[in-house]
């Protein structure tokens, strides 16, 4: 792909290139994906063979509307992952001034820029100037910063007056939806929700945009029918309706996040930040720790222009916890 | 979805609404999907859990380049089905005059129109007038009409002079690629290839655009990374590299198409047309036959504005062949 490369989590090929001597199997802590996946239901051959039916596609959107507390199914657009929605949105609007509250997930700025918009990463909401589009990730990736719903509603109102959009990427809101804009969707807001992170099924590719009708019509038009695969529709709608699984996953991952904090605490310079699915470590020794972990086959997320930060996803098995603990112990 | 409805094959919900008394299971002959699917390889849980790696995504594109005889992998863009490419393309070009050689697959006209282009369906290439974009389906759906490669190259050259595009949808070219533009890709052409039809895996959602770089860059930008699911990448690259399967599938489906022609012959008004994966019947009694088949639980493809046509996909099992034969026998 002839594009500027962005660093992403999840690419173990990159890990193996950087640390060719590291022991296998690699422990991948570089993503914010739940390491304990929702159990994929049996997938009959017909789900692979046949085109997904329009009724099943709509039922996936209905399941998402229920799970997220959206006002109506009509506001929900299912897509093969949130990324394609992030990539598409900038193509659905004439060149605009786009403000992105950062630092945050880099694909937002990248996508708006590639589509020809004038993009500024702003460090604070006091610096909105004359933007036509505001993008916020809430809670934020990687630092977990959470904007209040009231503040978002106020912003949406300001942008509405100038014909602008408010894009709220709620990729990590499933486990803590207290400030979600979902139940009070403003008429110029686009909310993004990821399925794969919470449910540990990122390979299936499911994501949602929730927005009022003029925007959903454009998105459905750009995606066309059948954009989501049959297996994804089947697993997705079952998972989204399983409230019990979500509740127990929340509890278990919260405990994991606390356990991870306890391990990282003595390396950290400042209190750990993040969400239940990832923790952000700030330390002048971050680069050194990145190499120590890499040498031992543990891949964490570093940041191109912020070398003092490392983001840790949650280990999965006891063996993974022990290997991580061993590196951290020997590091201090 | 608040859109004008297009009739498509494959929607058995619609069949059940129209023929509530029909016996189950329905026989779905309404699509052009190979009824004998490529055997899906074992899909380890990690394909569902992890984001597809960039290397695996590129390898799927490499497998497609080999299978289709494309000049280079760089020209190939993998997507979650051809439909999303059909829907996206019109968003990547300023409002243009678009000519579509028809009648043909309705989603092309629908997608260009929805994106604000001026669309004309033309009955012949003599009626191109001043179009900026020409869309042809080759071989055509539903009638199998095949344009020669030389003619397409000539058209591409004409359109290049006016900054125009030639879009060639080769959805049904896998089994007979003799006139494919693939090995001689013009600099202003976009070729679309479907995976699901030939390999009988439409639910997986894989499709490809093959085009020169300025266009692939736009498409990759609109799709973003990870648009194709992990299971789809795995099954897709294996299937595309299995030449032996393709060859024996071609032979078996050719025999099926002949067998179907023999059954339909005595109802047909004109010689049967189409491709190996579907046969087009022309008869003044088409509407009557559609209802006779529907009453007996056999769903075929009819056409909104051409009531004298019916398209038949290939039956799969002996039982399906027998049920079809019984209806056709009792019909004459």
XYZ file of C-alpha atoms in Angstrom:
664
model
C 0.000 0.000 0.000
C 1.483 3.326 -1.025
C 0.525 5.158 2.123
C 2.371 6.745 4.979
C 2.657 3.955 7.535
C 0.894 4.317 10.849
C 1.974 2.197 13.782
C -0.791 -0.108 14.886
C -1.177 -2.753 17.497
C -1.648 -6.370 16.554
C 1.027 -6.769 13.905
C 3.267 -9.581 15.156
C 5.126 -9.641 11.817
C 6.557 -6.285 12.850
C 7.428 -7.677 16.291
C 9.329 -10.586 14.736
C 11.236 -8.231 12.451
C 12.335 -6.050 15.367
C 13.137 -8.890 17.775
C 14.185 -11.857 15.635
C 15.727 -13.661 18.640
C 12.653 -13.448 20.857
C 11.118 -16.709 22.101
C 7.898 -17.927 20.468
C 5.004 -17.829 20.983
C 4.782 -14.070 21.194
C 2.479 -12.555 23.788
C 0.581 -9.834 21.996
C -0.330 -7.037 24.414
C -0.229 -4.426 21.678
C -3.996 -4.200 21.107
C -6.995 -3.191 23.172
C -8.834 -6.360 22.200
C -10.426 -8.457 24.943
C -8.155 -11.540 25.181
C -11.052 -13.752 26.309
C -13.281 -13.881 23.269
C -17.006 -14.378 23.167
C -17.507 -18.040 22.221
C -18.299 -18.105 18.501
C -21.553 -20.024 17.978
C -21.618 -22.967 15.543
C -21.485 -21.551 12.012
C -23.444 -23.681 9.539
C -21.983 -23.950 6.023
C -24.894 -21.940 4.639
C -23.532 -18.822 6.389
C -20.414 -19.102 4.250
C -22.206 -20.126 1.060
C -25.191 -17.806 0.817
C -25.404 -14.047 0.602
C -26.449 -12.718 4.011
C -30.180 -12.000 3.912
C -31.339 -8.381 4.293
C -33.474 -9.488 7.254
C -30.452 -10.951 9.068
C -28.401 -7.817 8.367
C -31.186 -5.664 9.837
C -31.418 -7.995 12.812
C -27.716 -7.417 13.527
C -28.455 -3.677 13.496
C -31.434 -4.260 15.795
C -29.237 -6.231 18.213
C -26.722 -3.364 18.215
C -29.479 -0.794 18.801
C -30.678 -2.778 21.848
C -27.176 -3.385 23.210
C -26.063 0.234 22.810
C -29.366 1.811 23.839
C -29.822 3.624 20.519
C -33.094 5.434 19.955
C -34.039 3.295 16.962
C -32.650 0.602 14.674
C -32.972 3.003 11.742
C -30.075 5.045 13.151
C -27.698 2.046 13.158
C -25.514 1.103 10.164
C -23.557 -2.166 10.377
C -20.206 -2.288 8.571
C -17.298 -4.728 8.223
C -15.448 -3.119 11.126
C -15.332 0.449 12.428
C -12.232 1.175 10.361
C -14.104 1.229 7.073
C -16.503 3.751 8.615
C -13.582 5.895 9.766
C -12.150 5.685 6.238
C -15.473 6.378 4.515
C -16.841 9.290 6.539
C -14.357 11.832 5.114
C -15.479 10.880 1.597
C -19.078 11.817 2.391
C -18.423 15.494 3.037
C -17.030 18.354 0.941
C -13.530 19.492 1.987
C -13.872 20.872 5.511
C -11.828 22.075 8.460
C -11.535 19.108 10.781
C -10.431 19.301 14.416
C -9.385 16.128 16.189
C -8.991 16.134 19.943
C -5.620 14.500 20.388
C -3.395 12.762 20.793
C -5.683 9.897 19.885
C -6.198 6.952 17.514
C -4.195 8.011 14.450
C -6.521 6.620 11.767
C -8.979 9.488 12.228
C -6.529 12.233 11.211
C -5.032 9.982 8.546
C -8.413 9.271 6.919
C -9.647 12.878 6.882
C -6.313 14.088 5.533
C -6.144 11.488 2.763
C -9.619 12.515 1.630
C -8.449 16.110 1.190
C -9.697 17.833 4.334
C -7.812 20.434 6.352
C -7.021 18.603 9.588
C -5.734 19.991 12.892
C -5.050 17.918 15.993
C -6.062 20.099 18.916
C -4.877 19.531 22.477
C -7.997 20.995 24.067
C -11.582 21.871 23.250
C -10.716 25.544 23.816
C -8.898 25.445 20.486
C -11.796 24.642 18.177
C -11.513 27.868 16.177
C -13.616 27.516 13.057
C -13.691 23.765 12.575
C -16.591 22.246 10.615
C -16.055 18.753 11.984
C -14.903 17.706 15.450
C -13.669 14.177 16.095
C -13.329 12.874 19.642
C -12.576 9.373 20.848
C -14.513 8.813 24.075
C -13.140 7.244 26.204
C -9.905 8.214 24.525
C -7.312 5.836 23.165
C -4.681 5.556 24.611
C -5.175 7.642 27.769
C -8.800 6.863 28.671
C -9.744 10.551 28.957
C -13.533 10.727 29.234
C -15.623 13.696 28.109
C -18.955 14.182 29.841
C -22.145 13.677 27.871
C -23.257 17.219 28.739
C -20.083 18.670 27.218
C -20.571 16.618 24.057
C -24.183 17.758 23.720
C -23.040 21.348 24.047
C -20.393 20.825 21.364
C -22.878 19.146 19.039
C -25.180 22.145 19.390
C -22.388 24.571 18.483
C -21.446 22.536 15.435
C -25.058 22.209 14.342
C -25.334 25.984 14.016
C -22.528 25.988 11.453
C -23.662 22.854 9.577
C -20.886 20.834 11.179
C -20.533 17.263 12.373
C -19.523 15.844 15.728
C -17.905 12.414 15.343
C -17.652 10.453 18.601
C -15.677 7.233 18.400
C -16.967 5.130 21.292
C -14.796 2.133 20.424
C -14.078 1.480 24.090
C -17.400 2.552 25.632
C -19.103 -0.854 25.861
C -17.784 -1.654 29.336
C -18.523 1.836 30.645
C -21.240 3.563 28.655
C -22.101 6.177 31.292
C -21.132 9.125 29.086
C -22.243 7.615 25.766
C -24.140 9.972 23.474
C -26.217 7.041 22.253
C -29.503 7.684 24.085
C -29.517 11.395 23.194
C -28.156 11.303 19.636
C -27.883 14.882 18.326
C -29.016 15.476 14.735
C -25.462 16.213 13.554
C -23.570 13.539 15.473
C -22.057 10.294 14.263
C -21.241 7.732 16.937
C -18.926 4.833 16.098
C -19.016 1.556 18.007
C -16.588 -1.348 17.599
C -17.697 -4.919 18.109
C -14.398 -6.776 17.885
C -12.613 -5.178 20.842
C -15.159 -5.856 23.578
C -16.077 -9.302 22.289
C -12.520 -10.339 21.409
C -13.536 -11.058 17.802
C -11.626 -8.441 15.811
C -11.016 -10.873 12.934
C -14.731 -11.098 12.183
C -14.955 -7.398 11.199
C -18.051 -5.772 12.642
C -18.505 -2.115 13.490
C -21.390 0.312 13.671
C -22.158 3.916 12.926
C -25.110 5.411 14.754
C -26.343 8.634 13.212
C -29.461 10.450 12.059
C -30.968 9.638 8.712
C -29.261 11.930 6.198
C -25.931 10.459 7.296
C -27.051 6.842 7.538
C -28.428 7.101 3.990
C -25.011 8.222 2.732
C -23.214 5.481 4.642
C -25.582 2.743 3.462
C -25.157 4.046 -0.062
C -21.354 3.885 0.106
C -21.305 0.419 1.701
C -24.078 -1.165 -0.326
C -25.925 -4.282 0.839
C -24.058 -7.390 2.097
C -20.995 -5.560 3.421
C -21.012 -7.690 6.585
C -20.267 -11.413 6.218
C -22.719 -14.170 7.131
C -20.549 -15.582 9.958
C -20.097 -12.057 11.379
C -23.846 -11.359 11.364
C -24.555 -14.653 13.131
C -21.906 -14.314 15.833
C -22.477 -10.579 16.210
C -26.182 -10.607 16.879
C -25.890 -13.473 19.333
C -23.068 -11.769 21.243
C -24.739 -8.358 21.331
C -27.871 -9.877 22.898
C -25.913 -11.715 25.596
C -26.044 -9.201 28.453
C -24.899 -11.801 30.957
C -21.663 -12.403 29.071
C -21.008 -8.650 28.870
C -21.563 -8.201 32.597
C -19.259 -11.027 33.592
C -16.627 -9.959 31.043
C -16.734 -6.449 32.520
C -16.139 -7.836 35.978
C -13.330 -10.182 34.930
C -11.509 -7.602 32.762
C -11.783 -4.986 35.516
C -9.954 -7.387 37.814
C -7.365 -8.015 35.084
C -6.816 -4.281 34.606
C -6.212 -3.864 38.347
C -3.774 -6.775 38.347
C -1.925 -5.226 35.414
C -1.762 -1.845 37.175
C -0.225 -3.517 40.207
C 2.506 -5.006 38.011
C 3.218 -1.776 36.144
C 2.974 0.547 39.127
C 6.621 0.382 40.148
C 7.836 1.265 36.622
C 5.321 4.079 36.149
C 6.162 7.730 36.573
C 2.524 8.767 36.883
C -0.724 7.001 37.764
C -1.729 4.520 35.077
C -4.447 5.649 32.714
C -6.613 3.974 30.068
C -9.713 1.797 30.002
C -10.491 -1.706 31.201
C -8.996 -3.175 28.001
C -5.664 -1.317 28.002
C -3.440 0.554 30.448
C -1.131 3.408 29.552
C 2.272 3.566 31.201
C 4.230 6.814 31.332
C 7.919 6.488 32.102
C 11.231 7.945 30.948
C 12.354 4.305 30.723
C 9.557 3.330 28.317
C 11.922 2.738 25.362
C 14.173 0.562 27.477
C 11.185 -1.415 28.780
C 9.847 -1.837 25.223
C 13.131 -3.507 24.249
C 13.302 -5.636 27.402
C 9.780 -6.901 26.721
C 10.475 -7.432 23.013
C 13.606 -9.454 23.765
C 11.427 -11.769 25.826
C 8.672 -12.069 23.228
C 6.166 -9.607 24.647
C 4.795 -7.065 22.182
C 3.314 -3.850 23.543
C 2.144 -0.688 21.839
C 4.581 2.202 21.509
C 3.857 5.614 20.000
C 5.756 7.241 17.151
C 6.105 10.708 18.666
C 5.675 9.980 22.364
C 8.563 7.684 23.329
C 7.788 7.936 27.063
C 4.475 6.075 26.659
C 3.662 2.372 26.339
C 0.192 0.871 26.122
C -0.444 -2.600 27.546
C -3.358 -4.822 26.623
C -4.485 -7.534 29.055
C -2.632 -10.862 29.233
C -4.826 -13.915 28.699
C -3.460 -17.083 30.269
C -1.644 -17.697 33.545
C 1.493 -18.418 31.542
C 1.217 -14.994 29.882
C 0.775 -13.221 33.214
C 3.823 -15.040 34.584
C 6.044 -14.184 31.614
C 5.037 -10.525 31.871
C 5.619 -10.504 35.619
C 9.075 -12.016 35.161
C 10.198 -9.310 32.724
C 8.838 -6.518 34.898
C 10.473 -7.970 38.022
C 13.853 -8.245 36.372
C 13.482 -4.779 34.871
C 13.423 -2.670 38.004
C -33.049 1.033 4.579
C -34.755 4.041 3.032
C -33.791 3.248 -0.540
C -35.645 2.285 -3.672
C -35.770 -1.505 -3.558
C -33.967 -3.496 -6.225
C -34.914 -7.106 -6.815
C -32.040 -9.418 -6.071
C -31.525 -13.106 -6.068
C -30.913 -14.994 -2.869
C -33.628 -13.527 -0.648
C -35.707 -16.487 0.473
C -37.607 -14.285 2.938
C -39.177 -12.676 -0.115
C -39.927 -16.110 -1.589
C -41.713 -17.162 1.605
C -43.762 -13.958 1.628
C -44.919 -14.496 -1.969
C -45.569 -18.232 -1.672
C -46.537 -18.895 1.947
C -47.953 -22.346 1.100
C -44.838 -23.632 -0.702
C -43.167 -26.761 0.674
C -39.914 -26.364 2.615
C -37.001 -26.530 2.121
C -36.943 -23.983 -0.641
C -34.671 -24.630 -3.612
C -32.911 -21.356 -4.277
C -32.085 -21.033 -7.973
C -32.331 -17.246 -7.851
C -28.590 -16.541 -7.682
C -25.590 -17.156 -9.922
C -23.640 -18.661 -7.038
C -21.922 -22.013 -7.563
C -24.063 -24.469 -5.547
C -21.059 -26.726 -4.852
C -18.879 -24.598 -2.620
C -15.131 -24.732 -2.282
C -14.488 -26.659 0.960
C -13.755 -24.070 3.644
C -10.431 -24.951 5.313
C -10.300 -25.322 9.112
C -10.538 -21.845 10.634
C -8.544 -21.555 13.870
C -10.054 -19.350 16.585
C -7.257 -16.817 16.126
C -8.702 -15.879 12.712
C -11.844 -14.716 14.488
C -10.079 -13.142 17.446
C -7.184 -11.186 15.965
C -7.132 -8.351 13.470
C -6.080 -9.749 10.088
C -2.375 -9.022 9.597
C -1.376 -6.668 6.780
C 0.844 -9.440 5.389
C -2.083 -11.863 5.167
C -4.263 -9.230 3.517
C -1.546 -8.608 0.913
C -1.184 -12.334 0.416
C -4.888 -12.585 -0.436
C -4.301 -9.867 -3.035
C -1.274 -11.757 -4.336
C -3.334 -14.954 -4.644
C -5.967 -13.015 -6.600
C -3.314 -11.484 -8.875
C -1.991 -14.983 -9.677
C -5.429 -16.506 -10.168
C -6.681 -13.695 -12.397
C -3.445 -13.158 -14.301
C -3.109 -9.527 -13.198
C 0.073 -7.700 -14.121
C 1.060 -7.087 -10.495
C -0.269 -7.458 -6.961
C -0.094 -3.677 -6.563
C -3.047 -3.335 -8.936
C -5.293 -5.564 -6.798
C -7.485 -4.245 -3.961
C -9.297 -6.791 -1.803
C -12.659 -5.759 -0.363
C -15.474 -7.364 1.650
C -17.342 -8.322 -1.527
C -17.578 -6.700 -4.946
C -20.747 -4.880 -3.941
C -18.935 -2.454 -1.640
C -16.616 -1.623 -4.567
C -19.598 -1.018 -6.843
C -21.082 1.221 -4.153
C -17.827 3.061 -3.453
C -16.548 3.789 -6.958
C -19.163 6.484 -7.686
C -18.062 8.318 -4.519
C -14.488 8.571 -5.812
C -15.282 10.733 -8.836
C -16.832 14.177 -9.324
C -20.356 14.113 -10.800
C -20.005 12.641 -14.293
C -22.039 11.352 -17.212
C -22.170 7.597 -16.780
C -23.218 5.153 -19.488
C -24.105 1.600 -18.500
C -24.443 -1.039 -21.188
C -27.756 -2.648 -20.303
C -29.889 -4.279 -19.343
C -27.491 -5.567 -16.707
C -26.904 -6.001 -12.981
C -28.985 -3.178 -11.495
C -26.659 -2.202 -8.652
C -24.307 -0.359 -11.021
C -26.887 2.199 -12.187
C -28.334 2.397 -8.686
C -24.952 3.162 -7.073
C -23.877 5.812 -9.595
C -27.279 7.490 -9.420
C -27.375 7.559 -5.611
C -23.973 9.231 -5.597
C -25.290 12.058 -7.777
C -24.061 11.130 -11.262
C -26.012 11.495 -14.487
C -26.679 7.883 -15.493
C -27.959 6.505 -18.797
C -28.516 2.846 -19.541
C -27.555 2.393 -23.176
C -28.669 -0.559 -25.318
C -25.574 -0.489 -27.530
C -22.042 0.850 -27.602
C -23.045 3.042 -30.561
C -24.933 5.227 -28.095
C -22.034 6.373 -25.925
C -22.460 10.069 -26.780
C -20.404 12.084 -24.337
C -20.185 9.751 -21.362
C -17.253 10.153 -18.947
C -17.625 6.688 -17.466
C -18.673 3.472 -19.176
C -19.744 0.451 -17.152
C -19.982 -2.977 -18.775
C -20.580 -6.348 -17.160
C -18.576 -8.920 -19.105
C -19.843 -11.578 -19.513
C -23.138 -9.839 -18.929
C -25.648 -10.688 -16.236
C -28.239 -12.005 -17.022
C -27.792 -12.712 -20.744
C -24.127 -13.750 -20.911
C -23.349 -11.295 -23.727
C -19.552 -11.211 -24.106
C -17.604 -8.219 -25.414
C -14.272 -8.954 -27.084
C -11.093 -7.806 -25.375
C -10.114 -5.826 -28.487
C -13.370 -3.875 -28.361
C -12.845 -3.107 -24.680
C -9.285 -1.906 -25.298
C -10.564 0.377 -28.033
C -13.233 1.782 -25.695
C -10.704 2.303 -22.905
C -8.527 4.292 -25.283
C -11.425 6.555 -26.280
C -12.343 7.188 -22.681
C -8.740 7.875 -21.726
C -8.630 10.813 -24.139
C -11.488 12.487 -22.254
C -10.245 11.613 -18.761
C -12.883 8.935 -18.442
C -13.088 5.544 -16.779
C -13.978 2.135 -18.151
C -15.452 -0.112 -15.457
C -15.577 -3.789 -16.406
C -17.428 -6.034 -13.974
C -16.009 -9.508 -14.597
C -18.064 -11.109 -11.822
C -18.702 -14.190 -13.975
C -15.401 -14.372 -15.885
C -13.559 -16.901 -13.691
C -14.793 -19.941 -15.584
C -14.176 -18.341 -18.984
C -11.562 -15.604 -18.827
C -10.757 -15.545 -22.540
C -11.891 -11.938 -23.022
C -10.775 -10.655 -19.622
C -9.018 -7.284 -19.657
C -6.835 -8.448 -16.769
C -3.532 -9.134 -18.593
C -3.684 -5.850 -20.557
C -5.116 -3.495 -17.910
C -5.552 -0.037 -19.475
C -4.499 2.950 -17.355
C -8.092 4.167 -16.964
C -9.834 0.835 -16.428
C -11.232 -0.696 -13.269
C -11.913 -4.419 -13.369
C -14.117 -6.003 -10.710
C -13.865 -9.669 -9.785
C -16.176 -11.557 -7.425
C -14.924 -14.412 -5.293
C -18.140 -15.726 -3.773
C -19.940 -16.712 -6.962
C -17.327 -19.011 -8.500
C -16.292 -20.534 -5.180
C -19.819 -20.808 -3.770
C -18.838 -18.746 -0.712
C -20.872 -15.573 -1.084
C -21.431 -15.306 2.673
C -17.711 -14.794 3.310
C -17.682 -11.465 1.425
C -14.610 -11.171 -0.784
C -14.293 -9.153 -3.966
C -11.513 -7.425 -5.840
C -10.907 -4.299 -7.846
C -7.980 -4.395 -10.262
C -6.905 -0.972 -11.431
C -3.880 1.275 -11.942
C -2.408 3.096 -9.006
C -4.234 6.407 -8.792
C -7.490 4.468 -8.494
C -6.218 1.757 -6.133
C -4.924 4.482 -3.812
C -8.401 6.029 -3.641
C -10.045 2.670 -3.055
C -7.582 1.635 -0.342
C -8.119 5.010 1.284
C -11.911 4.625 1.325
C -11.793 1.036 2.611
C -8.987 1.420 5.114
C -6.988 -1.537 6.431
C -8.748 -4.695 7.759
C -11.846 -4.454 5.586
C -11.675 -8.182 4.817
C -12.277 -10.611 7.687
C -9.700 -13.112 8.933
C -11.755 -16.195 7.946
C -12.333 -14.701 4.472
C -8.626 -14.041 3.937
C -7.751 -17.584 4.956
C -10.360 -19.356 2.831
C -9.945 -16.938 -0.053
C -6.225 -17.270 -0.566
C -6.361 -21.034 -0.327
C -9.212 -21.295 -2.832
C -7.686 -18.845 -5.309
C -4.469 -20.901 -5.411
C -6.315 -24.177 -6.022
C -6.252 -24.387 -9.837
C -7.253 -28.023 -9.795
C -10.487 -27.276 -7.961
C -11.288 -24.484 -10.418
C -10.700 -26.737 -13.406
C -12.867 -29.557 -12.124
C -15.559 -27.114 -10.985
C -15.602 -25.632 -14.490
C -16.091 -29.062 -15.985
C -18.804 -30.113 -13.548
C -20.755 -26.856 -13.762
C -20.562 -26.874 -17.558
C -22.250 -30.270 -17.507
C -24.862 -28.899 -15.059
C -25.566 -25.934 -17.330
C -26.149 -28.269 -20.284
C -28.453 -30.450 -18.186
C -30.420 -27.351 -17.144
C -30.697 -26.176 -20.757
C -32.107 -29.557 -21.723
C -34.815 -29.193 -19.056
C -35.682 -25.616 -19.965
C -35.501 -26.024 -23.723
C -39.123 -27.012 -24.267
C -40.416 -23.971 -22.350
C -38.031 -21.537 -24.029
C -39.027 -19.251 -26.863
C -35.425 -18.574 -27.896
C -32.093 -20.340 -27.350
C -31.012 -20.190 -23.696
C -28.368 -17.616 -22.871
C -26.166 -16.893 -19.863
C -22.975 -18.269 -18.331
C -22.046 -21.582 -16.759
C -23.524 -20.437 -13.419
C -26.946 -19.243 -14.642
C -29.204 -19.698 -17.659
C -31.639 -17.132 -18.975
C -35.019 -18.305 -20.189
C -37.124 -16.161 -22.515
C -40.780 -17.086 -22.791
C -44.163 -15.360 -22.913
C -45.149 -17.847 -20.189
C -42.330 -16.745 -17.833
C -44.710 -15.189 -15.275
C -46.840 -18.303 -15.208
C -43.757 -20.498 -14.802
C -42.444 -18.271 -11.979
C -45.673 -18.906 -10.060
C -45.707 -22.648 -10.829
C -42.146 -22.941 -9.522
C -42.876 -20.741 -6.488
C -45.917 -22.827 -5.553
C -43.624 -25.850 -5.459
C -40.891 -24.138 -3.441
C -38.452 -23.278 -6.225
C -37.242 -19.688 -6.251
C -35.858 -18.291 -9.508
C -34.870 -14.782 -10.539
C -37.402 -12.598 -12.291
C -36.854 -9.073 -13.591
C -38.872 -6.009 -12.656
C -39.330 -4.596 -16.161
C -38.834 -7.705 -18.315
C -41.599 -10.127 -17.352
C -40.770 -12.518 -20.207
C -37.398 -13.426 -18.667
C -36.436 -15.814 -15.864
C -32.909 -16.605 -14.721
C -32.112 -20.044 -13.331
C -29.121 -20.878 -11.174
C -27.853 -24.457 -11.027
C -29.539 -27.033 -8.799
C -27.248 -28.755 -6.334
C -28.444 -32.181 -5.196
C -30.212 -34.959 -7.099
C -33.334 -34.211 -5.093
C -33.228 -30.594 -6.290
C -32.813 -31.627 -9.915
C -35.766 -33.995 -9.566
C -38.054 -31.399 -7.989
C -37.197 -28.925 -10.764
C -37.731 -31.560 -13.436
C -41.130 -32.459 -11.986
C -42.398 -28.870 -12.122
C -41.122 -28.338 -15.651
C -42.657 -31.616 -16.841
C -46.049 -30.803 -15.423
C -45.836 -27.251 -16.778
C -45.792 -27.942 -20.482
